[in-house]
Amino acid sequence: MEDLFSFEVETHSRAQMLDITSRVREALRESGTSRGTCMVYVPHTTAGITINESADPSVVVDILEQMERLVPKGHYHHQEGNADAHIKASMMGSSLTLLVDRSDLLLGTWQGIFFCEFDGPRRRRVMVKVMPGV
Ligand code: ZN
């Protein structure tokens, strides 16, 4: 049975947090796994991944605005002009490990999985590895 999945996401602004929870659930469903763990991995250096509130959309607006204050565009050594995006990506991290039980992700009521774009708009890739376990 297939256990490695990937899907594309398209971002529409330089910084954006995109709720990909349903896409991860879809991969889990396709895998047919009922219990174990699920790793979600972002193979990019200027995008990251995190879990946070998906019920109130203003939460991710606050996170992005505060990230901008913490790491403004400014002047850096990296000459490509996107050093702030590299720093923000590392602050978020590039992978998540999720628990799987009864064929579903064990997420809290208000939690959602967010792809975090910091140098968009771009086409990006997200990988999901499902690991069946006891
Ligand atoms: Zn760069």
mmCIF file of C-alpha atoms and ligand atoms in Angstrom:
data_model
loop_
_atom_site.group_PDB
_atom_site.id
_atom_site.type_symbol
_atom_site.label_atom_id
_atom_site.label_comp_id
_atom_site.label_asym_id
_atom_site.label_seq_id
_atom_site.Cartn_x
_atom_site.Cartn_y
_atom_site.Cartn_z
ATOM 1 C CA MET A 1 0.000 0.000 0.000
ATOM 2 C CA GLU A 2 1.177 3.493 -0.841
ATOM 3 C CA ASP A 3 2.507 5.452 2.128
ATOM 4 C CA LEU A 4 4.293 8.428 0.543
ATOM 5 C CA PHE A 5 2.143 11.186 -0.904
ATOM 6 C CA SER A 6 2.748 14.664 -2.184
ATOM 7 C CA PHE A 7 0.556 17.481 -3.367
ATOM 8 C CA GLU A 8 1.039 20.938 -4.803
ATOM 9 C CA VAL A 9 -0.069 24.174 -3.222
ATOM 10 C CA GLU A 10 -0.275 27.498 -4.965
ATOM 11 C CA THR A 11 0.283 30.642 -2.910
ATOM 12 C CA HIS A 12 -0.982 34.050 -3.947
ATOM 13 C CA SER A 13 0.994 36.570 -1.931
ATOM 14 C CA ARG A 14 4.510 36.977 -0.545
ATOM 15 C CA ALA A 15 3.480 35.817 2.922
ATOM 16 C CA GLN A 16 0.512 33.538 3.404
ATOM 17 C CA MET A 17 -0.644 30.773 5.711
ATOM 18 C CA LEU A 18 -2.683 28.215 3.843
ATOM 19 C CA ASP A 19 -4.860 25.656 5.658
ATOM 20 C CA ILE A 20 -3.870 22.265 4.217
ATOM 21 C CA THR A 21 -5.584 20.080 6.849
ATOM 22 C CA SER A 22 -8.064 18.579 4.381
ATOM 23 C CA ARG A 23 -5.242 17.751 1.923
ATOM 24 C CA VAL A 24 -3.318 15.892 4.639
ATOM 25 C CA ARG A 25 -6.506 14.054 5.703
ATOM 26 C CA GLU A 26 -7.029 13.073 2.048
ATOM 27 C CA ALA A 27 -3.519 11.528 1.881
ATOM 28 C CA LEU A 28 -4.148 9.689 5.143
ATOM 29 C CA ARG A 29 -7.455 8.331 3.815
ATOM 30 C CA GLU A 30 -5.759 7.177 0.590
ATOM 31 C CA SER A 31 -3.122 5.336 2.614
ATOM 32 C CA GLY A 32 -5.817 3.290 4.364
ATOM 33 C CA THR A 33 -3.917 3.597 7.652
ATOM 34 C CA SER A 34 -6.019 3.473 10.816
ATOM 35 C CA ARG A 35 -3.332 4.084 13.449
ATOM 36 C CA GLY A 36 0.234 5.265 13.617
ATOM 37 C CA THR A 37 1.914 8.538 12.796
ATOM 38 C CA CYS A 38 1.929 10.858 9.874
ATOM 39 C CA MET A 39 4.784 13.159 8.923
ATOM 40 C CA VAL A 40 4.108 16.263 6.870
ATOM 41 C CA TYR A 41 7.213 17.706 5.261
ATOM 42 C CA VAL A 42 7.877 20.882 3.273
ATOM 43 C CA PRO A 43 10.922 20.604 0.933
ATOM 44 C CA HIS A 44 11.564 24.351 0.678
ATOM 45 C CA THR A 45 13.902 26.889 2.294
ATOM 46 C CA THR A 46 11.578 29.903 2.271
ATOM 47 C CA ALA A 47 8.371 28.175 3.346
ATOM 48 C CA GLY A 48 7.508 26.263 6.498
ATOM 49 C CA ILE A 49 4.720 24.425 8.247
ATOM 50 C CA THR A 50 2.929 24.813 11.563
ATOM 51 C CA ILE A 51 -0.214 23.919 13.487
ATOM 52 C CA ASN A 52 -2.405 26.685 14.829
ATOM 53 C CA GLU A 53 -5.988 27.884 15.096
ATOM 54 C CA SER A 54 -8.085 27.374 11.995
ATOM 55 C CA ALA A 55 -11.452 28.461 13.447
ATOM 56 C CA ASP A 56 -10.767 32.197 13.537
ATOM 57 C CA PRO A 57 -8.967 33.323 10.358
ATOM 58 C CA SER A 58 -7.665 36.476 12.077
ATOM 59 C CA VAL A 59 -5.244 34.341 14.109
ATOM 60 C CA VAL A 60 -3.034 33.616 11.094
ATOM 61 C CA VAL A 61 -3.265 37.280 10.044
ATOM 62 C CA ASP A 62 -1.864 38.217 13.469
ATOM 63 C CA ILE A 63 0.893 35.597 13.181
ATOM 64 C CA LEU A 64 1.972 36.843 9.747
ATOM 65 C CA GLU A 65 1.879 40.499 10.815
ATOM 66 C CA GLN A 66 3.967 39.759 13.895
ATOM 67 C CA MET A 67 6.466 37.659 11.899
ATOM 68 C CA GLU A 68 6.896 40.683 9.621
ATOM 69 C CA ARG A 69 7.637 42.919 12.633
ATOM 70 C CA LEU A 70 10.090 40.385 14.086
ATOM 71 C CA VAL A 71 11.912 39.779 10.787
ATOM 72 C CA PRO A 72 11.481 42.758 8.442
ATOM 73 C CA LYS A 73 12.856 42.713 4.868
ATOM 74 C CA GLY A 74 15.892 44.847 5.796
ATOM 75 C CA HIS A 75 19.538 44.280 4.912
ATOM 76 C CA TYR A 76 21.141 40.874 5.220
ATOM 77 C CA HIS A 77 24.246 39.047 3.968
ATOM 78 C CA HIS A 78 22.257 36.727 1.650
ATOM 79 C CA GLN A 79 22.234 38.534 -1.695
ATOM 80 C CA GLU A 80 19.139 36.938 -3.191
ATOM 81 C CA GLY A 81 16.984 39.508 -1.361
ATOM 82 C CA ASN A 82 14.846 36.976 0.482
ATOM 83 C CA ALA A 83 16.857 36.454 3.686
ATOM 84 C CA ASP A 84 13.826 37.375 5.801
ATOM 85 C CA ALA A 85 11.881 34.521 4.166
ATOM 86 C CA HIS A 86 14.673 32.020 4.987
ATOM 87 C CA ILE A 87 14.665 33.165 8.631
ATOM 88 C CA LYS A 88 10.864 32.983 8.947
ATOM 89 C CA ALA A 89 10.852 29.505 7.356
ATOM 90 C CA SER A 90 13.325 28.277 9.980
ATOM 91 C CA MET A 91 11.261 29.835 12.758
ATOM 92 C CA MET A 92 8.246 27.766 11.642
ATOM 93 C CA GLY A 93 10.176 24.577 10.853
ATOM 94 C CA SER A 94 9.914 22.246 7.872
ATOM 95 C CA SER A 95 8.029 19.244 9.235
ATOM 96 C CA LEU A 96 5.283 18.109 11.595
ATOM 97 C CA THR A 97 4.611 14.731 13.145
ATOM 98 C CA LEU A 98 0.930 14.007 13.715
ATOM 99 C CA LEU A 99 -0.797 11.210 15.586
ATOM 100 C CA VAL A 100 -3.234 8.963 13.729
ATOM 101 C CA ASP A 101 -6.018 7.002 15.396
ATOM 102 C CA ARG A 102 -9.296 5.530 14.073
ATOM 103 C CA SER A 103 -8.216 6.540 10.561
ATOM 104 C CA ASP A 104 -8.062 10.220 11.466
ATOM 105 C CA LEU A 105 -5.557 12.835 12.591
ATOM 106 C CA LEU A 106 -5.629 13.507 16.323
ATOM 107 C CA LEU A 107 -5.896 17.263 16.064
ATOM 108 C CA GLY A 108 -7.463 19.495 18.705
ATOM 109 C CA THR A 109 -10.846 21.061 17.978
ATOM 110 C CA TRP A 110 -9.388 24.406 16.925
ATOM 111 C CA GLN A 111 -6.203 23.130 15.305
ATOM 112 C CA GLY A 112 -5.430 23.232 11.619
ATOM 113 C CA ILE A 113 -2.264 22.463 9.624
ATOM 114 C CA PHE A 114 -0.885 25.515 7.859
ATOM 115 C CA PHE A 115 1.558 25.727 4.978
ATOM 116 C CA CYS A 116 3.514 28.943 5.623
ATOM 117 C CA GLU A 117 4.640 30.842 2.541
ATOM 118 C CA PHE A 118 7.234 33.570 3.045
ATOM 119 C CA ASP A 119 8.492 34.191 -0.501
ATOM 120 C CA GLY A 120 5.459 33.796 -2.718
ATOM 121 C CA PRO A 121 3.519 33.754 -4.814
ATOM 122 C CA ARG A 122 4.798 30.356 -5.924
ATOM 123 C CA ARG A 123 3.891 26.770 -6.629
ATOM 124 C CA ARG A 124 5.038 24.628 -3.721
ATOM 125 C CA ARG A 125 5.112 20.975 -2.753
ATOM 126 C CA VAL A 126 4.066 19.257 0.462
ATOM 127 C CA MET A 127 5.003 15.649 1.253
ATOM 128 C CA VAL A 128 3.074 13.328 3.535
ATOM 129 C CA LYS A 129 4.566 10.083 4.845
ATOM 130 C CA VAL A 130 2.139 7.820 6.659
ATOM 131 C CA MET A 131 3.708 5.353 9.109
ATOM 132 C CA PRO A 132 1.362 2.637 10.353
ATOM 133 C CA GLY A 133 1.969 1.580 13.949
ATOM 134 C CA VAL A 134 0.316 0.067 16.999
HETATM 135 ZN ZN ZN B 1 17.451 32.937 -0.832
#
